[in-house]
Amino acid sequence: MSFKPISDIGEFGLIERISSIVAPTCETKPRLLEGIGDDCAVYELSSSTVQVATTDLLLEQVHFDLLTTPLQHLGSKAISVNVSDICAMNAKPSYALVSIALPSKASVEFVETVYRGMSETATRYNTALAGGDTSASSGGVVISVMVAGEAEKERITYRKGAEPGDLICVTGTLGGAAAGLKVLMREKNIMLEHIKHGEKYDKDVMSNLEEYNDAIRQQLLPSARIDIVEFFHRHDITPTSMIDISDGLASDLAHICKRSGVGAHIEEGRIPILSQARHIADEFQDDAVNYALSGGEDYELLFTLKEEHFSAIASHPDITVIGKITPAEKGLLLSDIYGMNIDLKTIGGFNHFRKKAQG
């Protein structure tokens, strides 16, 4: 019997197969309104209220590197990336469960520092750290966080729901996280080269990087956009669809379009790029637009809105309209600054099990 490598189908192909296997378990729960396929599972608590729940893993050497990640930042990010999923449902977080696996050499002070970062950030989001689990790890550090939240049933926003003519909007600036990671990996490699050759080096890899602070902060200390959710609620705005940008603008827009059965057309010139990301891209002879399209980990919100509701967001300084939803047959297109149309499906985003090209 031959076995198919996961890399042959990729992360999202694997999720589809898992979803088909577990589907019968969901069918037994009529109050489960949404299972696999969105940022959160959605469970009906009452005729007017739903609970949303999400979970995320952070693995050493996959999601973070302890040479470049301050421990308090790591704890903060572990909470923020999960709360970001809650925000993507137009909901607010309530409580979190945190599980952590640690090598035997880890110190008590190590764990305390990570949890201080979690606690401070959870407090900022008005989220209780209500329990979890601890375990030994034979490898690196593993952090698993589950966050649950609530929303009014009529306000809940899914990835599905976008329709042709809807405006495509993003919050904040994009590309910073990918740019910051580029800088951090360069500094790490310089450090390792010094070690390899027995040369002196600055043990604080974060020193002398002030000119890159904004980008590095977006990589190490992302903020969930709970302020945007609060803005939506204050102004009675309910997007037609929404997702947080964790895998890159191109990939996450494709998720909305697939679930909604629509196409999309965005304009390169309208994508809000972090200015520091542009400078970093120039240093690395990269294109900052690619950082935004496929870099991921910006944790901004990507949402769609009826055109007649534009006035409700027009004055917000941190929301940008970048395009429109189109019929499915139009595909997913990006108009570059030269007027050429590029198929966004050829760009993609972060994928844990992507098959590497040969050569």
CSV table of C-alpha atoms in Angstrom, one decimal:
chain,number,residue,atom,x,y,z
A,1,MET,CA,0.0,0.0,0.0
A,2,SER,CA,1.4,3.4,-1.0
A,3,PHE,CA,0.9,6.5,1.2
A,4,LYS,CA,0.3,10.0,-0.1
A,5,PRO,CA,2.5,12.7,1.4
A,6,ILE,CA,0.6,15.6,2.9
A,7,SER,CA,2.7,17.9,0.7
A,8,ASP,CA,0.8,16.5,-2.3
A,9,ILE,CA,-2.5,18.0,-1.1
A,10,GLY,CA,-1.2,20.9,1.1
A,11,GLU,CA,-2.6,22.3,4.3
A,12,PHE,CA,-6.0,23.2,2.9
A,13,GLY,CA,-6.4,19.9,1.1
A,14,LEU,CA,-5.7,18.2,4.4
A,15,ILE,CA,-8.3,20.3,6.2
A,16,GLU,CA,-10.9,19.4,3.5
A,17,ARG,CA,-10.2,15.7,4.1
A,18,ILE,CA,-10.4,16.0,7.9
A,19,SER,CA,-13.6,18.0,7.5
A,20,SER,CA,-15.3,15.2,5.5
A,21,ILE,CA,-14.3,12.6,8.1
A,22,VAL,CA,-15.7,14.6,11.1
A,23,ALA,CA,-18.8,16.0,9.3
A,24,PRO,CA,-21.1,13.3,10.8
A,25,THR,CA,-20.2,14.4,14.3
A,26,CYS,CA,-21.3,17.9,13.5
A,27,GLU,CA,-24.6,16.7,12.1
A,28,THR,CA,-25.7,15.5,15.5
A,29,LYS,CA,-25.5,19.1,16.9
A,30,PRO,CA,-28.2,21.2,15.3
A,31,ARG,CA,-27.2,24.3,17.4
A,32,LEU,CA,-23.7,24.1,15.8
A,33,LEU,CA,-24.1,26.8,13.2
A,34,GLU,CA,-20.6,26.6,11.7
A,35,GLY,CA,-17.9,24.0,12.0
A,36,ILE,CA,-14.6,23.6,10.0
A,37,GLY,CA,-14.2,26.2,7.3
A,38,ASP,CA,-14.3,29.6,9.1
A,39,ASP,CA,-12.1,31.5,11.6
A,40,CYS,CA,-14.2,30.1,14.5
A,41,ALA,CA,-16.8,27.4,15.2
A,42,VAL,CA,-20.1,29.0,16.0
A,43,TYR,CA,-22.6,27.5,18.5
A,44,GLU,CA,-26.1,28.9,19.2
A,45,LEU,CA,-26.5,29.7,22.9
A,46,SER,CA,-30.0,31.2,22.6
A,47,SER,CA,-32.2,32.7,19.9
A,48,SER,CA,-30.2,35.9,20.1
A,49,THR,CA,-26.7,34.9,21.1
A,50,VAL,CA,-23.9,32.7,19.7
A,51,GLN,CA,-20.6,31.4,21.1
A,52,VAL,CA,-17.6,31.5,18.9
A,53,ALA,CA,-14.5,29.4,19.6
A,54,THR,CA,-11.1,29.1,18.0
A,55,THR,CA,-7.7,27.4,18.6
A,56,ASP,CA,-4.2,27.9,17.4
A,57,LEU,CA,-0.8,26.3,17.8
A,58,LEU,CA,2.6,28.0,18.1
A,59,LEU,CA,5.5,25.6,17.7
A,60,GLU,CA,9.2,26.5,18.2
A,61,GLN,CA,11.1,26.5,14.9
A,62,VAL,CA,7.8,26.5,13.0
A,63,HIS,CA,6.0,29.7,14.3
A,64,PHE,CA,8.7,31.3,16.4
A,65,ASP,CA,12.5,31.2,17.1
A,66,LEU,CA,13.7,31.8,20.6
A,67,LEU,CA,16.8,33.5,19.3
A,68,THR,CA,14.7,36.3,17.8
A,69,THR,CA,11.5,36.3,20.0
A,70,PRO,CA,11.4,37.8,23.4
A,71,LEU,CA,9.5,35.5,25.8
A,72,GLN,CA,6.9,38.1,26.8
A,73,HIS,CA,6.3,38.9,23.2
A,74,LEU,CA,5.7,35.2,22.5
A,75,GLY,CA,3.1,35.0,25.2
A,76,SER,CA,1.4,38.1,23.9
A,77,LYS,CA,1.3,36.8,20.3
A,78,ALA,CA,-0.2,33.5,21.4
A,79,ILE,CA,-3.2,35.3,22.7
A,80,SER,CA,-3.5,37.9,20.0
A,81,VAL,CA,-3.5,35.5,17.1
A,82,ASN,CA,-6.5,33.7,18.6
A,83,VAL,CA,-8.4,36.8,19.6
A,84,SER,CA,-7.9,38.0,16.0
A,85,ASP,CA,-10.0,34.9,14.9
A,86,ILE,CA,-12.7,36.0,17.3
A,87,CYS,CA,-12.6,39.5,15.8
A,88,ALA,CA,-12.9,38.1,12.3
A,89,MET,CA,-16.4,36.8,13.3
A,90,ASN,CA,-17.4,40.3,14.4
A,91,ALA,CA,-17.4,39.0,18.0
A,92,LYS,CA,-15.6,39.7,21.3
A,93,PRO,CA,-13.5,37.3,23.3
A,94,SER,CA,-14.6,36.0,26.7
A,95,TYR,CA,-12.0,33.5,28.0
A,96,ALA,CA,-9.0,31.4,26.9
A,97,LEU,CA,-7.6,28.0,27.8
A,98,VAL,CA,-3.8,27.7,27.4
A,99,SER,CA,-1.8,24.5,27.1
A,100,ILE,CA,2.0,24.5,27.0
A,101,ALA,CA,4.6,21.8,26.4
A,102,LEU,CA,8.1,22.5,27.6
A,103,PRO,CA,11.5,20.8,27.4
A,104,SER,CA,12.9,19.7,30.8
A,105,LYS,CA,15.6,22.3,30.6
A,106,ALA,CA,13.1,25.2,30.6
A,107,SER,CA,13.2,27.3,33.7
A,108,VAL,CA,10.4,28.5,35.9
A,109,GLU,CA,11.4,32.1,35.0
A,110,PHE,CA,11.0,31.2,31.3
A,111,VAL,CA,7.4,30.0,31.9
A,112,GLU,CA,6.5,33.0,34.1
A,113,THR,CA,7.7,35.5,31.5
A,114,VAL,CA,5.7,33.9,28.8
A,115,TYR,CA,2.6,33.9,30.9
A,116,ARG,CA,3.1,37.5,31.9
A,117,GLY,CA,3.0,38.4,28.2
A,118,MET,CA,-0.2,36.3,27.9
A,119,SER,CA,-1.8,37.9,31.0
A,120,GLU,CA,-1.1,41.5,30.1
A,121,THR,CA,-2.4,41.0,26.6
A,122,ALA,CA,-5.5,39.1,27.7
A,123,THR,CA,-6.3,41.9,30.1
A,124,ARG,CA,-6.1,44.4,27.3
A,125,TYR,CA,-8.7,42.3,25.4
A,126,ASN,CA,-10.8,41.8,28.5
A,127,THR,CA,-10.2,38.1,28.2
A,128,ALA,CA,-9.9,35.7,31.2
A,129,LEU,CA,-7.1,33.0,31.2
A,130,ALA,CA,-9.3,30.4,32.7
A,131,GLY,CA,-7.3,27.1,32.5
A,132,GLY,CA,-5.4,24.8,30.3
A,133,ASP,CA,-2.7,22.1,30.6
A,134,THR,CA,1.0,21.6,31.0
A,135,SER,CA,3.2,18.9,29.6
A,136,ALA,CA,6.8,17.9,29.1
A,137,SER,CA,8.1,18.1,25.5
A,138,SER,CA,10.9,16.0,24.0
A,139,GLY,CA,11.4,18.7,21.4
A,140,GLY,CA,10.9,22.4,21.5
A,141,VAL,CA,8.3,24.6,23.1
A,142,VAL,CA,4.6,24.1,22.1
A,143,ILE,CA,1.8,26.6,23.0
A,144,SER,CA,-1.8,25.8,22.2
A,145,VAL,CA,-4.5,28.4,22.9
A,146,MET,CA,-8.3,28.1,22.7
A,147,VAL,CA,-10.3,31.3,22.9
A,148,ALA,CA,-14.1,31.5,23.2
A,149,GLY,CA,-16.2,34.6,22.7
A,150,GLU,CA,-19.8,35.7,22.1
A,151,ALA,CA,-21.7,37.8,19.7
A,152,GLU,CA,-25.3,38.7,18.9
A,153,LYS,CA,-26.6,36.3,16.4
A,154,GLU,CA,-27.6,39.0,14.0
A,155,ARG,CA,-24.1,40.5,14.0
A,156,ILE,CA,-22.1,37.3,13.5
A,157,THR,CA,-20.0,37.5,10.3
A,158,TYR,CA,-18.8,34.5,8.3
A,159,ARG,CA,-16.4,34.1,5.4
A,160,LYS,CA,-19.4,33.4,3.3
A,161,GLY,CA,-21.9,36.2,2.5
A,162,ALA,CA,-19.9,38.4,0.0
A,163,GLU,CA,-21.9,39.3,-3.1
A,164,PRO,CA,-20.9,40.9,-6.4
A,165,GLY,CA,-20.7,44.7,-6.0
A,166,ASP,CA,-19.6,44.5,-2.4
A,167,LEU,CA,-16.6,46.7,-1.4
A,168,ILE,CA,-13.4,44.9,-0.4
A,169,CYS,CA,-11.8,46.6,2.7
A,170,VAL,CA,-8.8,46.0,4.8
A,171,THR,CA,-7.7,47.5,8.2
A,172,GLY,CA,-4.3,49.0,9.0
A,173,THR,CA,-1.3,48.4,6.9
A,174,LEU,CA,0.0,45.1,5.4
A,175,GLY,CA,3.4,43.6,4.7
A,176,GLY,CA,5.0,44.6,7.9
A,177,ALA,CA,5.1,41.2,9.5
A,178,ALA,CA,6.8,39.5,6.5
A,179,ALA,CA,9.3,42.4,6.3
A,180,GLY,CA,10.0,42.2,10.0
A,181,LEU,CA,10.6,38.5,9.7
A,182,LYS,CA,13.1,39.1,6.9
A,183,VAL,CA,15.1,41.4,9.1
A,184,LEU,CA,15.0,39.1,12.1
A,185,MET,CA,16.1,36.1,10.0
A,186,ARG,CA,19.0,38.1,8.5
A,187,GLU,CA,20.2,39.1,12.0
A,188,LYS,CA,19.9,35.5,13.2
A,189,ASN,CA,22.0,34.2,10.3
A,190,ILE,CA,24.7,36.9,11.0
A,191,MET,CA,24.8,35.8,14.6
A,192,LEU,CA,25.1,32.1,13.7
A,193,GLU,CA,27.9,32.9,11.2
A,194,HIS,CA,29.8,34.7,13.9
A,195,ILE,CA,29.4,31.7,16.2
A,196,LYS,CA,30.4,29.3,13.5
A,197,HIS,CA,33.7,31.1,12.9
A,198,GLY,CA,34.4,31.8,16.6
A,199,GLU,CA,33.9,35.5,16.2
A,200,LYS,CA,32.5,38.0,18.7
A,201,TYR,CA,28.9,39.0,18.1
A,202,ASP,CA,26.2,41.1,19.8
A,203,LYS,CA,24.2,38.7,21.9
A,204,ASP,CA,21.1,41.0,21.7
A,205,VAL,CA,19.9,40.4,18.1
A,206,MET,CA,17.3,43.1,18.6
A,207,SER,CA,19.9,45.8,19.3
A,208,ASN,CA,20.6,48.4,16.6
A,209,LEU,CA,17.4,47.6,14.7
A,210,GLU,CA,15.5,50.7,15.6
A,211,GLU,CA,15.0,51.7,12.0
A,212,TYR,CA,13.0,48.5,11.5
A,213,ASN,CA,10.9,48.8,14.7
A,214,ASP,CA,7.5,49.1,13.1
A,215,ALA,CA,8.0,46.0,10.9
A,216,ILE,CA,9.5,43.9,13.7
A,217,ARG,CA,6.7,44.9,16.0
A,218,GLN,CA,4.1,43.7,13.5
A,219,GLN,CA,5.9,40.3,13.4
A,220,LEU,CA,6.5,39.9,17.1
A,221,LEU,CA,3.6,41.8,18.7
A,222,PRO,CA,0.6,41.8,16.4
A,223,SER,CA,-2.6,43.3,17.8
A,224,ALA,CA,-6.0,41.8,17.2
A,225,ARG,CA,-8.3,44.5,15.8
A,226,ILE,CA,-10.9,44.4,18.6
A,227,ASP,CA,-11.1,48.2,18.2
A,228,ILE,CA,-12.6,47.7,14.7
A,229,VAL,CA,-15.2,45.3,16.0
A,230,GLU,CA,-16.1,47.8,18.6
A,231,PHE,CA,-16.4,50.5,15.9
A,232,PHE,CA,-18.7,48.2,13.9
A,233,HIS,CA,-20.9,47.6,16.9
A,234,ARG,CA,-21.1,51.3,17.8
A,235,HIS,CA,-22.1,52.3,14.3
A,236,ASP,CA,-24.3,49.3,13.7
A,237,ILE,CA,-22.1,47.9,10.8
A,238,THR,CA,-22.3,44.3,9.9
A,239,PRO,CA,-19.9,43.3,7.1
A,240,THR,CA,-21.2,40.8,4.5
A,241,SER,CA,-18.1,38.6,5.1
A,242,MET,CA,-14.8,38.8,7.0
A,243,ILE,CA,-11.5,37.0,7.7
A,244,ASP,CA,-8.3,38.0,9.5
A,245,ILE,CA,-5.2,38.2,7.4
A,246,SER,CA,-3.0,35.4,8.7
A,247,ASP,CA,-1.9,33.7,5.5
A,248,GLY,CA,-1.6,36.7,3.2
A,249,LEU,CA,-4.1,39.0,1.4
A,250,ALA,CA,-4.2,36.8,-1.7
A,251,SER,CA,-4.9,33.6,0.1
A,252,ASP,CA,-7.3,35.0,2.6
A,253,LEU,CA,-9.3,36.8,0.0
A,254,ALA,CA,-9.5,33.5,-1.9
A,255,HIS,CA,-11.0,31.9,1.2
A,256,ILE,CA,-13.8,34.5,1.3
A,257,CYS,CA,-14.4,34.1,-2.4
A,258,LYS,CA,-14.5,30.3,-2.3
A,259,ARG,CA,-16.9,30.2,0.6
A,260,SER,CA,-19.1,33.0,-0.9
A,261,GLY,CA,-19.0,31.6,-4.5
A,262,VAL,CA,-17.8,34.9,-5.9
A,263,GLY,CA,-14.8,36.5,-7.6
A,264,ALA,CA,-12.8,39.6,-6.7
A,265,HIS,CA,-10.9,42.5,-8.3
A,266,ILE,CA,-8.4,44.5,-6.2
A,267,GLU,CA,-6.0,47.3,-7.2
A,268,GLU,CA,-2.4,47.2,-6.2
A,269,GLY,CA,-2.2,51.0,-5.8
A,270,ARG,CA,-4.9,50.8,-3.1
A,271,ILE,CA,-3.3,48.2,-0.9
A,272,PRO,CA,-2.1,49.9,2.3
A,273,ILE,CA,1.6,48.9,2.6
A,274,LEU,CA,3.6,49.7,5.8
A,275,SER,CA,6.1,52.3,4.7
A,276,GLN,CA,8.9,50.6,6.6
A,277,ALA,CA,8.1,47.4,4.7
A,278,ARG,CA,8.8,49.2,1.4
A,279,HIS,CA,12.2,50.2,2.7
A,280,ILE,CA,13.0,46.7,3.9
A,281,ALA,CA,11.8,45.2,0.5
A,282,ASP,CA,14.3,47.6,-1.3
A,283,GLU,CA,17.1,46.3,1.0
A,284,PHE,CA,16.3,42.7,0.1
A,285,GLN,CA,15.6,43.5,-3.5
A,286,ASP,CA,12.0,42.3,-3.0
A,287,ASP,CA,8.6,43.8,-3.8
A,288,ALA,CA,6.7,45.0,-0.7
A,289,VAL,CA,3.4,44.2,-2.4
A,290,ASN,CA,4.4,40.5,-2.3
A,291,TYR,CA,4.9,40.8,1.4
A,292,ALA,CA,1.3,42.0,1.7
A,293,LEU,CA,-0.1,39.4,-0.7
A,294,SER,CA,1.6,36.3,0.5
A,295,GLY,CA,3.7,37.1,3.6
A,296,GLY,CA,0.9,36.6,6.1
A,297,GLU,CA,0.8,37.2,9.9
A,298,ASP,CA,-0.4,40.8,9.6
A,299,TYR,CA,-3.6,39.9,11.6
A,300,GLU,CA,-5.5,42.8,10.1
A,301,LEU,CA,-9.2,42.4,9.1
A,302,LEU,CA,-10.3,41.8,5.5
A,303,PHE,CA,-14.0,42.3,5.0
A,304,THR,CA,-16.7,43.1,2.5
A,305,LEU,CA,-19.4,45.7,2.7
A,306,LYS,CA,-22.4,46.8,0.7
A,307,GLU,CA,-21.5,49.8,-1.4
A,308,GLU,CA,-24.4,51.8,0.0
A,309,HIS,CA,-22.8,51.5,3.4
A,310,PHE,CA,-19.5,53.1,2.4
A,311,SER,CA,-20.4,56.3,4.2
A,312,ALA,CA,-20.3,54.4,7.5
A,313,ILE,CA,-16.6,53.6,7.1
A,314,ALA,CA,-15.5,56.5,4.9
A,315,SER,CA,-14.1,58.6,7.7
A,316,HIS,CA,-12.3,55.8,9.6
A,317,PRO,CA,-8.5,56.5,9.3
A,318,ASP,CA,-7.6,52.8,9.5
A,319,ILE,CA,-10.0,51.3,6.9
A,320,THR,CA,-9.1,51.2,3.2
A,321,VAL,CA,-11.2,50.1,0.3
A,322,ILE,CA,-9.0,48.1,-2.1
A,323,GLY,CA,-11.5,46.7,-4.6
A,324,LYS,CA,-14.8,45.0,-5.3
A,325,ILE,CA,-16.4,41.6,-5.3
A,326,THR,CA,-17.2,40.3,-8.8
A,327,PRO,CA,-19.2,37.3,-10.2
A,328,ALA,CA,-17.3,34.0,-9.8
A,329,GLU,CA,-16.6,33.7,-13.5
A,330,LYS,CA,-14.5,36.8,-13.4
A,331,GLY,CA,-11.9,35.1,-11.2
A,332,LEU,CA,-9.6,36.6,-8.6
A,333,LEU,CA,-7.7,39.5,-10.1
A,334,LEU,CA,-5.2,42.1,-9.1
A,335,SER,CA,-4.7,45.2,-11.3
A,336,ASP,CA,-1.0,46.3,-10.9
A,337,ILE,CA,0.2,49.8,-11.2
A,338,TYR,CA,0.7,49.4,-14.9
A,339,GLY,CA,-2.9,48.3,-15.6
A,340,MET,CA,-2.1,44.6,-16.1
A,341,ASN,CA,-4.4,42.0,-14.5
A,342,ILE,CA,-2.7,39.3,-12.4
A,343,ASP,CA,-4.4,36.1,-11.3
A,344,LEU,CA,-4.3,36.1,-7.5
A,345,LYS,CA,-4.5,32.3,-7.5
A,346,THR,CA,-1.0,32.1,-8.8
A,347,ILE,CA,0.3,34.0,-5.8
A,348,GLY,CA,-1.2,32.1,-2.9
A,349,GLY,CA,-0.1,32.5,0.7
A,350,PHE,CA,1.4,30.7,3.6
A,351,ASN,CA,0.7,26.9,3.6
A,352,HIS,CA,2.3,24.7,6.3
A,353,PHE,CA,2.5,21.6,4.0
A,354,ARG,CA,3.2,23.3,0.6
A,355,LYS,CA,5.3,21.0,-1.7
A,356,LYS,CA,8.7,22.6,-2.3
A,357,ALA,CA,9.7,23.1,-5.9
A,358,GLN,CA,12.5,20.9,-7.1
A,359,GLY,CA,15.8,22.3,-8.3
